[in-house]
Short mmCIF file of C-alpha atoms and ligand atoms in Angstrom, two decimals:
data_model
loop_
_atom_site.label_atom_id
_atom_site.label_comp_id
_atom_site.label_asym_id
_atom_site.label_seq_id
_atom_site.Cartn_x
_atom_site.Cartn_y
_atom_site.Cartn_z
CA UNK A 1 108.71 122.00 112.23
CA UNK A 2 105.51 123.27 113.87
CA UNK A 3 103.34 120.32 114.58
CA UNK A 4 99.95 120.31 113.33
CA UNK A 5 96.43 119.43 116.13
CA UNK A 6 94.93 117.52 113.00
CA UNK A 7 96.34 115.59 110.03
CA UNK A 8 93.51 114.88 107.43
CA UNK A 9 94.72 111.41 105.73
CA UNK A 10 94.39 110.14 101.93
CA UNK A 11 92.77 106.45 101.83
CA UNK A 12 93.78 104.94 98.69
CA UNK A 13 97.95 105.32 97.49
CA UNK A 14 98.10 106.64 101.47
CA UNK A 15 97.31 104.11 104.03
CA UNK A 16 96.15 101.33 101.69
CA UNK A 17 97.82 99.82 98.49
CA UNK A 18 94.65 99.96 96.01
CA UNK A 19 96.68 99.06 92.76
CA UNK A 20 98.28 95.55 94.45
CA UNK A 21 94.51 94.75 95.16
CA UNK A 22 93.23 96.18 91.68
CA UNK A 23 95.58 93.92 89.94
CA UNK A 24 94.21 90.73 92.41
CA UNK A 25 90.92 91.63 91.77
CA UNK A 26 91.39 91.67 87.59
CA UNK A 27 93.19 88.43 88.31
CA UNK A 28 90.72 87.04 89.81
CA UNK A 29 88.14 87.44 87.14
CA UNK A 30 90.32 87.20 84.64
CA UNK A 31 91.44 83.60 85.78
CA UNK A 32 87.92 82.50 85.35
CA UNK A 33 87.49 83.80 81.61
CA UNK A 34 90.97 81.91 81.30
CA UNK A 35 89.53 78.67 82.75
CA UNK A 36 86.17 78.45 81.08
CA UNK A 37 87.54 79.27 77.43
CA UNK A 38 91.27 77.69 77.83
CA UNK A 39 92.66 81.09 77.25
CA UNK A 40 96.23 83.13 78.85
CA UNK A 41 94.94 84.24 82.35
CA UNK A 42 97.77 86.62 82.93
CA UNK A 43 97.60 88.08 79.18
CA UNK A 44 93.37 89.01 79.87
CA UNK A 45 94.81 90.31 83.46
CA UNK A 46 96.96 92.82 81.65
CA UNK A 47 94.99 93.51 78.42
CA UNK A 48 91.60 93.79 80.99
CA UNK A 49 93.85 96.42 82.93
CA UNK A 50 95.16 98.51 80.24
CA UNK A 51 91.60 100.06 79.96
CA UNK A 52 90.92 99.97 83.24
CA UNK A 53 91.13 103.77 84.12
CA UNK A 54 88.83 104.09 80.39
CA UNK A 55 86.27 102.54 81.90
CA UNK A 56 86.96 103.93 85.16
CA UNK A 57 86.71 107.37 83.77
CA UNK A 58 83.63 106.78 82.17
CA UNK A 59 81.46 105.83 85.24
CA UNK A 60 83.72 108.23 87.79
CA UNK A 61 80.87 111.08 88.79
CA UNK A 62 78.76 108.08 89.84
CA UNK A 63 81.74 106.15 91.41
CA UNK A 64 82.81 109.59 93.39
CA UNK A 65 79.49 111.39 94.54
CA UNK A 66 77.13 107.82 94.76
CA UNK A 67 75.04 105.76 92.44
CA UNK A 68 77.54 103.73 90.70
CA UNK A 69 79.32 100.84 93.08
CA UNK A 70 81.59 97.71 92.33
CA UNK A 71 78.80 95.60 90.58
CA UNK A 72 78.11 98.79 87.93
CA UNK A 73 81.82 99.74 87.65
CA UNK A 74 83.75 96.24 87.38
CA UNK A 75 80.39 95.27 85.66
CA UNK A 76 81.43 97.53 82.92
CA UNK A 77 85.19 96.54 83.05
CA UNK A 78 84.55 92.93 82.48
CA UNK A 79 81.87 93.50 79.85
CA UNK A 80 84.49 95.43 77.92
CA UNK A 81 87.12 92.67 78.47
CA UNK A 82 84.25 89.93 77.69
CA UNK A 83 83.39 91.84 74.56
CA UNK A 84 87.54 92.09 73.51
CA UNK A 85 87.89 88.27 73.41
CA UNK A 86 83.93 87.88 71.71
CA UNK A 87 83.03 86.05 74.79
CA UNK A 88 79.94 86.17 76.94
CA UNK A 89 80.36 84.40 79.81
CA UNK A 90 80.65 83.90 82.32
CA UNK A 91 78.52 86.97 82.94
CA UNK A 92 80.29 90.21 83.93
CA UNK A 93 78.27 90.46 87.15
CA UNK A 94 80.23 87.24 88.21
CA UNK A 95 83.02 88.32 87.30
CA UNK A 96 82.74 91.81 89.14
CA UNK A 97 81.78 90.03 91.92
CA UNK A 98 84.92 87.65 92.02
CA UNK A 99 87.03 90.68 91.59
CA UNK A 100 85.63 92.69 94.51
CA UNK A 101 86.22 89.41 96.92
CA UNK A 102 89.59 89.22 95.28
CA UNK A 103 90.26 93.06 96.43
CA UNK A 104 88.91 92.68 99.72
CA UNK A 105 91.08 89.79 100.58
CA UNK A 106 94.40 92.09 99.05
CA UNK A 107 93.48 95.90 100.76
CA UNK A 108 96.60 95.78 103.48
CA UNK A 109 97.74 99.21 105.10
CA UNK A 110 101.10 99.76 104.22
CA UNK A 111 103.85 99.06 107.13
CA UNK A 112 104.37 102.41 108.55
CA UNK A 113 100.29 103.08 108.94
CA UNK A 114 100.01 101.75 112.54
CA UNK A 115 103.23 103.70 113.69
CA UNK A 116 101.28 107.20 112.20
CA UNK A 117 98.05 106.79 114.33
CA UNK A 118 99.52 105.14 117.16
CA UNK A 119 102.26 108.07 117.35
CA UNK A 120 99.41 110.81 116.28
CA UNK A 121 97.00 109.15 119.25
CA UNK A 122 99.91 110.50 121.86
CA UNK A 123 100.99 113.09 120.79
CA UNK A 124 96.95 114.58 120.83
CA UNK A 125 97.07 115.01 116.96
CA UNK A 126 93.44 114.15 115.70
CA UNK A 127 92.82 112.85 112.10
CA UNK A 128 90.36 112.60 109.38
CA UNK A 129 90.29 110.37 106.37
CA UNK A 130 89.31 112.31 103.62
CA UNK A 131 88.68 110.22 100.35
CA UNK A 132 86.79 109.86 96.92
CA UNK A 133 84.96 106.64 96.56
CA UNK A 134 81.50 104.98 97.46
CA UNK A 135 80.47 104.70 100.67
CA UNK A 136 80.05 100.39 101.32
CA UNK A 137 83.93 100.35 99.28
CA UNK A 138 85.82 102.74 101.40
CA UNK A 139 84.04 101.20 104.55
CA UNK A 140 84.87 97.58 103.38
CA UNK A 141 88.44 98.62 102.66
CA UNK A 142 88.39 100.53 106.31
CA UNK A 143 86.71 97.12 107.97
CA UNK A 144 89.86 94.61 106.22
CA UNK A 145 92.55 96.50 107.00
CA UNK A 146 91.77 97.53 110.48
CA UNK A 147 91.27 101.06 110.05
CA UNK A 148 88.07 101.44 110.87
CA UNK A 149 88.38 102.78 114.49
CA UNK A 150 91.54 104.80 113.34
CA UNK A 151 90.14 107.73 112.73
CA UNK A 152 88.22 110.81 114.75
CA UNK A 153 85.91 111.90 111.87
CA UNK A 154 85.47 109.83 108.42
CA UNK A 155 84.85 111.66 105.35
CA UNK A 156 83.76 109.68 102.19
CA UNK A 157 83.03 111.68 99.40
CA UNK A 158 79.55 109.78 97.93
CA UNK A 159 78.08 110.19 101.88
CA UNK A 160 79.23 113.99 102.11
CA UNK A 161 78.27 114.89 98.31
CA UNK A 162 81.21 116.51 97.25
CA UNK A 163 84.65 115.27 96.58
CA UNK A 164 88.71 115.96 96.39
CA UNK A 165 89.82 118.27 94.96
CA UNK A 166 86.91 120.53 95.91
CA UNK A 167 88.08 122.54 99.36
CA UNK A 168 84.56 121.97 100.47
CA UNK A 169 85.69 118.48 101.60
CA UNK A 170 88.46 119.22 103.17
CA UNK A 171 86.46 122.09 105.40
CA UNK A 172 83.69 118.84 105.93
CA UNK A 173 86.39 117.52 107.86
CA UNK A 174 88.22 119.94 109.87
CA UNK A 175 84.69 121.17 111.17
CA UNK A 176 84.29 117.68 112.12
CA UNK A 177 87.28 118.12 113.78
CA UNK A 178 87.02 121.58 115.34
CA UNK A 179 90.20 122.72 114.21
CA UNK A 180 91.36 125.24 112.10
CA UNK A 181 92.46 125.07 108.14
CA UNK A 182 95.62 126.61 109.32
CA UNK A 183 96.38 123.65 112.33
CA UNK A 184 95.81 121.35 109.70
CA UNK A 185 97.98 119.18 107.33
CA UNK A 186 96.18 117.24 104.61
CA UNK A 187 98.51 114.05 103.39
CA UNK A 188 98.09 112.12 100.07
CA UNK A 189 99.53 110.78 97.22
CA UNK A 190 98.20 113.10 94.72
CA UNK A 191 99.19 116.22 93.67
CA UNK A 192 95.73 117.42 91.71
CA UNK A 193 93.60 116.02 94.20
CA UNK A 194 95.48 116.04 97.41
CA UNK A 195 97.97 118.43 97.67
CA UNK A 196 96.17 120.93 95.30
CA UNK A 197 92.47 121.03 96.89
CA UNK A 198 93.49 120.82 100.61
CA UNK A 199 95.50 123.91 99.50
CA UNK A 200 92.55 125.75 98.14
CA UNK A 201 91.04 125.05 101.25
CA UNK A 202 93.96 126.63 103.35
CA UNK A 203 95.39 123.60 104.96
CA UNK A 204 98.99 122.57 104.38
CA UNK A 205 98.95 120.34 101.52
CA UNK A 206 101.94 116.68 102.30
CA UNK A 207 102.52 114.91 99.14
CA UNK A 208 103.01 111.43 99.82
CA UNK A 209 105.50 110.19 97.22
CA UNK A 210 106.41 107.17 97.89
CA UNK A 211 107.37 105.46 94.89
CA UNK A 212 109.61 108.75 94.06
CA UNK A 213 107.46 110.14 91.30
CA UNK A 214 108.95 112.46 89.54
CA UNK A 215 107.64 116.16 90.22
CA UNK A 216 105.86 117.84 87.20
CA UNK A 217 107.22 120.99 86.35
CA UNK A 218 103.41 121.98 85.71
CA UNK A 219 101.56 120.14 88.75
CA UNK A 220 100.80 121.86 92.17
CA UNK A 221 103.42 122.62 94.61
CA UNK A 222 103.23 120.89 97.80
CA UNK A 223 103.64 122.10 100.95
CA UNK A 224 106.07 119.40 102.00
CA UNK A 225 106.72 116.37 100.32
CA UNK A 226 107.81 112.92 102.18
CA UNK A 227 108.52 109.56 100.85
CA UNK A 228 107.02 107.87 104.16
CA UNK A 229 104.93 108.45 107.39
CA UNK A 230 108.08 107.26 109.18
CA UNK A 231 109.50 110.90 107.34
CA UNK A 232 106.76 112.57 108.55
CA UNK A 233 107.27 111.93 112.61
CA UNK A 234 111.02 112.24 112.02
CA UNK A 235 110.27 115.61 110.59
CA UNK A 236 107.69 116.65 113.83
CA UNK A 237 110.14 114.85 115.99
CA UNK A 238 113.18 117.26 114.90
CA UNK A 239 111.32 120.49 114.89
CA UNK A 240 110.41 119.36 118.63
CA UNK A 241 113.73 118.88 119.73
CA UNK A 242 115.10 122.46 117.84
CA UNK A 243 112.37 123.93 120.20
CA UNK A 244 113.40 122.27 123.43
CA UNK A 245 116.81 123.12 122.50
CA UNK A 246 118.51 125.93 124.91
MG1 MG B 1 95.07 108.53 96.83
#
């Protein structure tokens, strides 16, 4: 397989496990309703996120192209889940507070992260993290697991004003980069947002599937689809020695 000069990288589902720290974060707050009004911690944990992506939806423009943070957006979660159990304290801010320390303390890149850059740093591949979110929360999730220095050009979508799956973000980064749509693979674990827009954009959409979701027969086509970064160099690695090969 023809190795690409640049490989534009997913945040959240790709290198970091958001929904482990999602569901430490709604723990976290949720615990603290539980202990104040001698209620089921883990039941408000799972009734708080079964509306989660609701409330999420609701505040998303904001959350995606800037405005709306973790103290407006888990605000709102916990004001829901406060108003659920006719409860009004303690306040939501608290609570959105506890659950973004909660998250910060759970972000981890997942295991075969460091082998990607460390592999794509010798081989002379560059990369770009291209992802949705606020500014301060894809930082802070960059600073706690390490990643902040990974990367040749960082693109967040609230600092660059535009978001996946536009192809305007995905051209933000590769003229960061200086390379061409064309020498570029974009990797993530989303087929609307991922695979889809870095295809609009020309550059060889990777679906990262590794939980083995099942392909819609409806959803965008990817380009290549891997169940690991591990895959990934295997992949590069065999198309590399079919070249060499006499
Ligand atoms: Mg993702």
């Amino acid at each position: 397989m023809d190795e690409p000069d640049a490989l534009l990288l997913d945040l959240d589902g790709t290198l970091i496990d958001w929904v482990e720290a999602l569901e430490a974060g709604v723990a976290a707050g949720a615990a603290r309703i539980a202990e104040a009004h001698g209620l089921d911690a883990a039941e408000i944990t799972a009734a708080t996120l079964a509306f989660e992506a609701e409330v999420y939806e609701l505040h998303a423009t904001g959350w995606l192209l800037g405005g709306v943070g973790t103290g407006e957006l888990y605000g709102a979660l916990w004001r829901r889940a406060l108003e659920v159990y006719g409860l009004d304290e303690p306040a939501a801010g608290e609570l959105a507070e506890a659950q973004w320390a909660a998250e910060l303390a759970a972000f981890r890149a997942y295991d075969d992260v460091a082998g990607l850059i460390e592999r794509a740093a010798g081989r002379g591949i560059r990369l770009a993290l291209v992802t949705n979110g606020p500014s301060v929360v894809q930082r802070a999730k960059l600073e706690a697991t390490g990643l902040a220095d990974a990367f040749d050009a960082v693109v967040i979508s609230a600092e660059a004003g535009v978001a996946k799956p536009e192809p305007r973000i995905f051209r933000t980064a590769l003229d960061a980069l200086g390379v061409a749509p064309g020498r570029a693979w974009h990797v993530g674990d989303s087929l609307e947002y991922d695979v889809a827009g870095a295809q609009a954009a020309g550059v060889r959409g990777v679906w990262l599937n590794r939980h083995g979701w099942e392909h819609g027969r409806h959803q965008p086509e990817p380009g290549l689809e891997i169940r690991s970064f591990d895959e990934l160099l295997a992949l590069c690695d065999s198309g590399n020695s079919a070249e060499t090969a006499p």
